[in-house]
Coordinates of C-alpha atoms in Angstrom, one line a residue:
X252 CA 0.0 0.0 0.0
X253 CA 1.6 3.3 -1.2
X254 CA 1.5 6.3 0.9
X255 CA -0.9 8.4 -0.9
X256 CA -3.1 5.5 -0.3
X257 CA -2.7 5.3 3.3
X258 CA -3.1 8.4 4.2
X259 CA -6.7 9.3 2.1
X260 CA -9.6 9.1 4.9
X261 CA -13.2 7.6 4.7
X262 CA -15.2 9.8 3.2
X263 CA -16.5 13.1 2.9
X264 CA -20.1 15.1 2.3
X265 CA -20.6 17.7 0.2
X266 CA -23.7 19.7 0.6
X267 CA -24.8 22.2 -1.7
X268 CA -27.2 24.8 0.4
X269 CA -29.6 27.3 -1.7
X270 CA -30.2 29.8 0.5
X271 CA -33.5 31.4 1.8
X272 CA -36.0 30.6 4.4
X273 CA -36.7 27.3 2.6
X274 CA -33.7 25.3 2.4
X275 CA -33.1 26.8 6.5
X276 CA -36.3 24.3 7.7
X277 CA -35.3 21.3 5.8
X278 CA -32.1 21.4 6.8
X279 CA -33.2 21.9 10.9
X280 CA -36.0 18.8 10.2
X281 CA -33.3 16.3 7.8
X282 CA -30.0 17.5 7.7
X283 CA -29.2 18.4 11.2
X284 CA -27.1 15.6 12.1
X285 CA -25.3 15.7 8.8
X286 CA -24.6 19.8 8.6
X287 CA -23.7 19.4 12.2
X288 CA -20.6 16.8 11.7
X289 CA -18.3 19.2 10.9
X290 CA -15.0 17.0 10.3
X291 CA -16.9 15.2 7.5
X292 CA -19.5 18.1 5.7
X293 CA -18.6 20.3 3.6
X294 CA -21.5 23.4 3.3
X295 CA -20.9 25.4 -0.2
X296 CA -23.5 28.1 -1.3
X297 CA -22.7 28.8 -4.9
X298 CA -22.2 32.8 -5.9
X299 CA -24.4 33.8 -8.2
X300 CA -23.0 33.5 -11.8
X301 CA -22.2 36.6 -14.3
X302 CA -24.4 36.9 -17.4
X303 CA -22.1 34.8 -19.7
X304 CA -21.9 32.1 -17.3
X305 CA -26.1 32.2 -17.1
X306 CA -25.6 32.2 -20.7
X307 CA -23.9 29.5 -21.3
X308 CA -25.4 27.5 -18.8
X309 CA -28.7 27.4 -20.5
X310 CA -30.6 24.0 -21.5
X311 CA -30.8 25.2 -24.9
X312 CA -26.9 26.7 -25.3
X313 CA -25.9 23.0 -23.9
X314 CA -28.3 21.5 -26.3
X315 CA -26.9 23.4 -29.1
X316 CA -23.3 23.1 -28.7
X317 CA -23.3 19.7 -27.2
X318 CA -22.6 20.8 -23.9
X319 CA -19.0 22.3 -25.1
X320 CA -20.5 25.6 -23.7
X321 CA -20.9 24.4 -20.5
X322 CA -17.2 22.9 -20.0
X323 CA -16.0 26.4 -20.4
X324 CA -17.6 27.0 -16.8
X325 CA -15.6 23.7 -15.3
X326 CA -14.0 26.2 -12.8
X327 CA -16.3 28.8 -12.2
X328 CA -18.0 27.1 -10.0
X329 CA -17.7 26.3 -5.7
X330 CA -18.5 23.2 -6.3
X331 CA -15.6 22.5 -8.3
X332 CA -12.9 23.9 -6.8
X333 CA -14.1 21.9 -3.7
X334 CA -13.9 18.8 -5.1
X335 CA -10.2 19.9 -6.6
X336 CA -9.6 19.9 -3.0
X337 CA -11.2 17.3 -1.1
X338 CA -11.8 14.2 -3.4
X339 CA -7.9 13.3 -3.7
X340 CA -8.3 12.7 0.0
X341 CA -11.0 10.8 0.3
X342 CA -11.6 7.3 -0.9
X343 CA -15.6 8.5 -1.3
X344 CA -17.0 11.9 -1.8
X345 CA -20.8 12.4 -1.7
X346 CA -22.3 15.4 -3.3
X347 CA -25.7 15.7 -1.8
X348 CA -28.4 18.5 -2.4
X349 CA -32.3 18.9 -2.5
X350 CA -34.2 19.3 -5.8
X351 CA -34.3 23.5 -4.6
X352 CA -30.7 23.9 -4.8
X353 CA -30.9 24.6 -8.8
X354 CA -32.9 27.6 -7.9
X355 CA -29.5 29.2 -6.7
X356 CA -27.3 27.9 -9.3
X357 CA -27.8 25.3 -12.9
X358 CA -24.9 23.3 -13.3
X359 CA -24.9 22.5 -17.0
X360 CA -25.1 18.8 -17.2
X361 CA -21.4 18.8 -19.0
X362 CA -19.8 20.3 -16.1
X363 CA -21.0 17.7 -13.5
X364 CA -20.1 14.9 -15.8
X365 CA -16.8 15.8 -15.8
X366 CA -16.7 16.3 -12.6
X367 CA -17.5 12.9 -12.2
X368 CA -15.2 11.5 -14.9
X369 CA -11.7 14.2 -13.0
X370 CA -12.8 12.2 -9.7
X371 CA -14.9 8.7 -10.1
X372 CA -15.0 8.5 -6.2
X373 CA -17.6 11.2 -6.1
X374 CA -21.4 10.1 -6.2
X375 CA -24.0 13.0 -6.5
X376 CA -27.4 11.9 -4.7
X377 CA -30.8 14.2 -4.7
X378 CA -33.3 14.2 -2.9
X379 CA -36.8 15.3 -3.7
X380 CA -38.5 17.0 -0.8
X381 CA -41.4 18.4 -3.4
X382 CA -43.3 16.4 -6.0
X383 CA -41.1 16.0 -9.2
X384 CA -44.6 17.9 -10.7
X385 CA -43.8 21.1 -9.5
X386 CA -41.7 23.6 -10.9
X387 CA -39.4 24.1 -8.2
X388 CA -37.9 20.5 -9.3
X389 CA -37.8 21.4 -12.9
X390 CA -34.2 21.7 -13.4
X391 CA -33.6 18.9 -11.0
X392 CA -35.5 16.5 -13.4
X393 CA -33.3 18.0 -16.2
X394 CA -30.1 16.6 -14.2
X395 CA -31.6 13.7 -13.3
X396 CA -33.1 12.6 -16.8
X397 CA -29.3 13.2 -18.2
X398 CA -27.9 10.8 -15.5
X399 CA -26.2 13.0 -13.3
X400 CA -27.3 11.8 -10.2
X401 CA -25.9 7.7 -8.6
X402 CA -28.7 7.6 -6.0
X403 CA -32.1 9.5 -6.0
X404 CA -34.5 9.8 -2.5
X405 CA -38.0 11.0 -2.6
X406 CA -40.5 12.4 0.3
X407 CA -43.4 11.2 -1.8
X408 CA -43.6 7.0 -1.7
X409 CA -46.0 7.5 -5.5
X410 CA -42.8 9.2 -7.2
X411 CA -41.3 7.0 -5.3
X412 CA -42.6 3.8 -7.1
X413 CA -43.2 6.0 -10.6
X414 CA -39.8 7.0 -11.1
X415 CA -37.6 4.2 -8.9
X416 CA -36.3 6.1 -6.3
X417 CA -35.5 5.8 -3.1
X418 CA -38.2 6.3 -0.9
X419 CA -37.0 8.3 2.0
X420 CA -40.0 9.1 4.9
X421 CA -40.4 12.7 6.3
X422 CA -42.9 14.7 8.4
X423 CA -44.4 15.8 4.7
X424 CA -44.7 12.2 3.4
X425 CA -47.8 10.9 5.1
X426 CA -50.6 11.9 6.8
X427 CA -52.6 8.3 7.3
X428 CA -52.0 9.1 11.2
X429 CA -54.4 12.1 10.8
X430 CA -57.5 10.9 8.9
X431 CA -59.0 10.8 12.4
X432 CA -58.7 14.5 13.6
X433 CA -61.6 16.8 13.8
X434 CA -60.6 19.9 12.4
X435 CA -62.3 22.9 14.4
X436 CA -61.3 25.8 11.7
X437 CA -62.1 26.3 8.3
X438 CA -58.4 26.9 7.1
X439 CA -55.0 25.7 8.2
X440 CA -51.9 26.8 6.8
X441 CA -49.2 24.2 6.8
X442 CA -45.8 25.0 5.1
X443 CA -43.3 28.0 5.5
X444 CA -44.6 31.7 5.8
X445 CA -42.9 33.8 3.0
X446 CA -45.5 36.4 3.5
X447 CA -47.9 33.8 2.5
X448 CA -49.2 33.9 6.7
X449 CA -49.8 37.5 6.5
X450 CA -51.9 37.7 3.1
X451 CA -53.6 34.4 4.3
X452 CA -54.3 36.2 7.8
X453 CA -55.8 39.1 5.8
X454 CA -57.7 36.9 4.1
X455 CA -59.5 35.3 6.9
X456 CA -60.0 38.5 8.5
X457 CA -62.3 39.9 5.5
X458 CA -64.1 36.5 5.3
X459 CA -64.7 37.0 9.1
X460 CA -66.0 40.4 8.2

């Protein structure tokens, strides 16, 4: 066993945060234990990119030129020059981000090929906590449909089954324990504010009127 050998550790997470409110709860209600294990995460929010790099990020510029455009962003991104640093040290990297993440930043599905072609130890897994139906997961499905992603998880056990993923239970997955409650009000709000409380409050105060 050589030396370089010898001395690479275990392994190593990579999560890639978006920010906002959104990405805050989920990671308080899934990703505590993993965000918290600082000797073994690595937390990277991407900068947001100039207007030739949104350019030549798009679906259609990679369609066009074969996703040569995209390679010309190789090492623009965080992403990147993380994993120039960690994966020689580690016999496994794990890149792991939530279908929201692309709302920060599109990798073009060139770059994170050759990502994974520079460094075959690193595996990119998603998880879906929103139905791969709704637009937030758009560009996720994109990534995924092009075979970015080695391992896939889903909150919803019907996408779950649909699209062969890996069905991963959270608070938002079921609600079979609840069929029996009695609601007493004529609206509940479950989800994260984002002003959607307040106009919802207004709301119930002119029906009330």
């Amino acid at each position: 066993m050589n030396n370089e050998k010898a001395n690479k550790r275990t392994r190593v997470f990579i999560y890639i945060q978006n920010s906002g409110e959104a990405s805050d709860g989920m990671e308080s209600i899934m990703c505590a234990d993993l965000i918290s294990n600082k000797s073994n995460t690595i937390v990277i929010q991407e900068d947001r990119q100039d207007k030739l790099a949104e350019f030549l990020a798009r679906r259609k510029i990679q369609k066009l030129t074969n996703g040569k455009a995209g390679l010309l962003l190789f090492n623009r991104y965080k992403l990147g020059k993380t994993l120039h640093e960690v994966a020689p040290q580690y016999d496994d990297v794990f890149v792991f981000c939530f279908n929201f993440a692309f709302l920060s930043v599109r990798y073009p599905v060139s770059v994170l090929k050759a990502y994974k072609r520079q460094w075959p130890n690193v595996k990119f897994i998603l998880h879906y906590p929103d139905p791969v139906s709704r637009p937030v997961a758009s560009y996720a499905n994109y990534l995924r449909e092009n075979g970015v992603f080695d391992k896939v998880y889903s909150f919803d056990p019907k996408d779950s089954e649909e699209y062969e993923f890996q069905f991963w239970k959270t608070p938002y997955s079921s609600v079979e324990k609840y069929h029996q409650i009695k609601p007493n009000k004529d609206l509940y709000f479950v989800g994260y504010s984002m002003q959607r409380a307040v106009i919802l409050s207004q709301i119930a105060d002119l029906i009330s009127e």
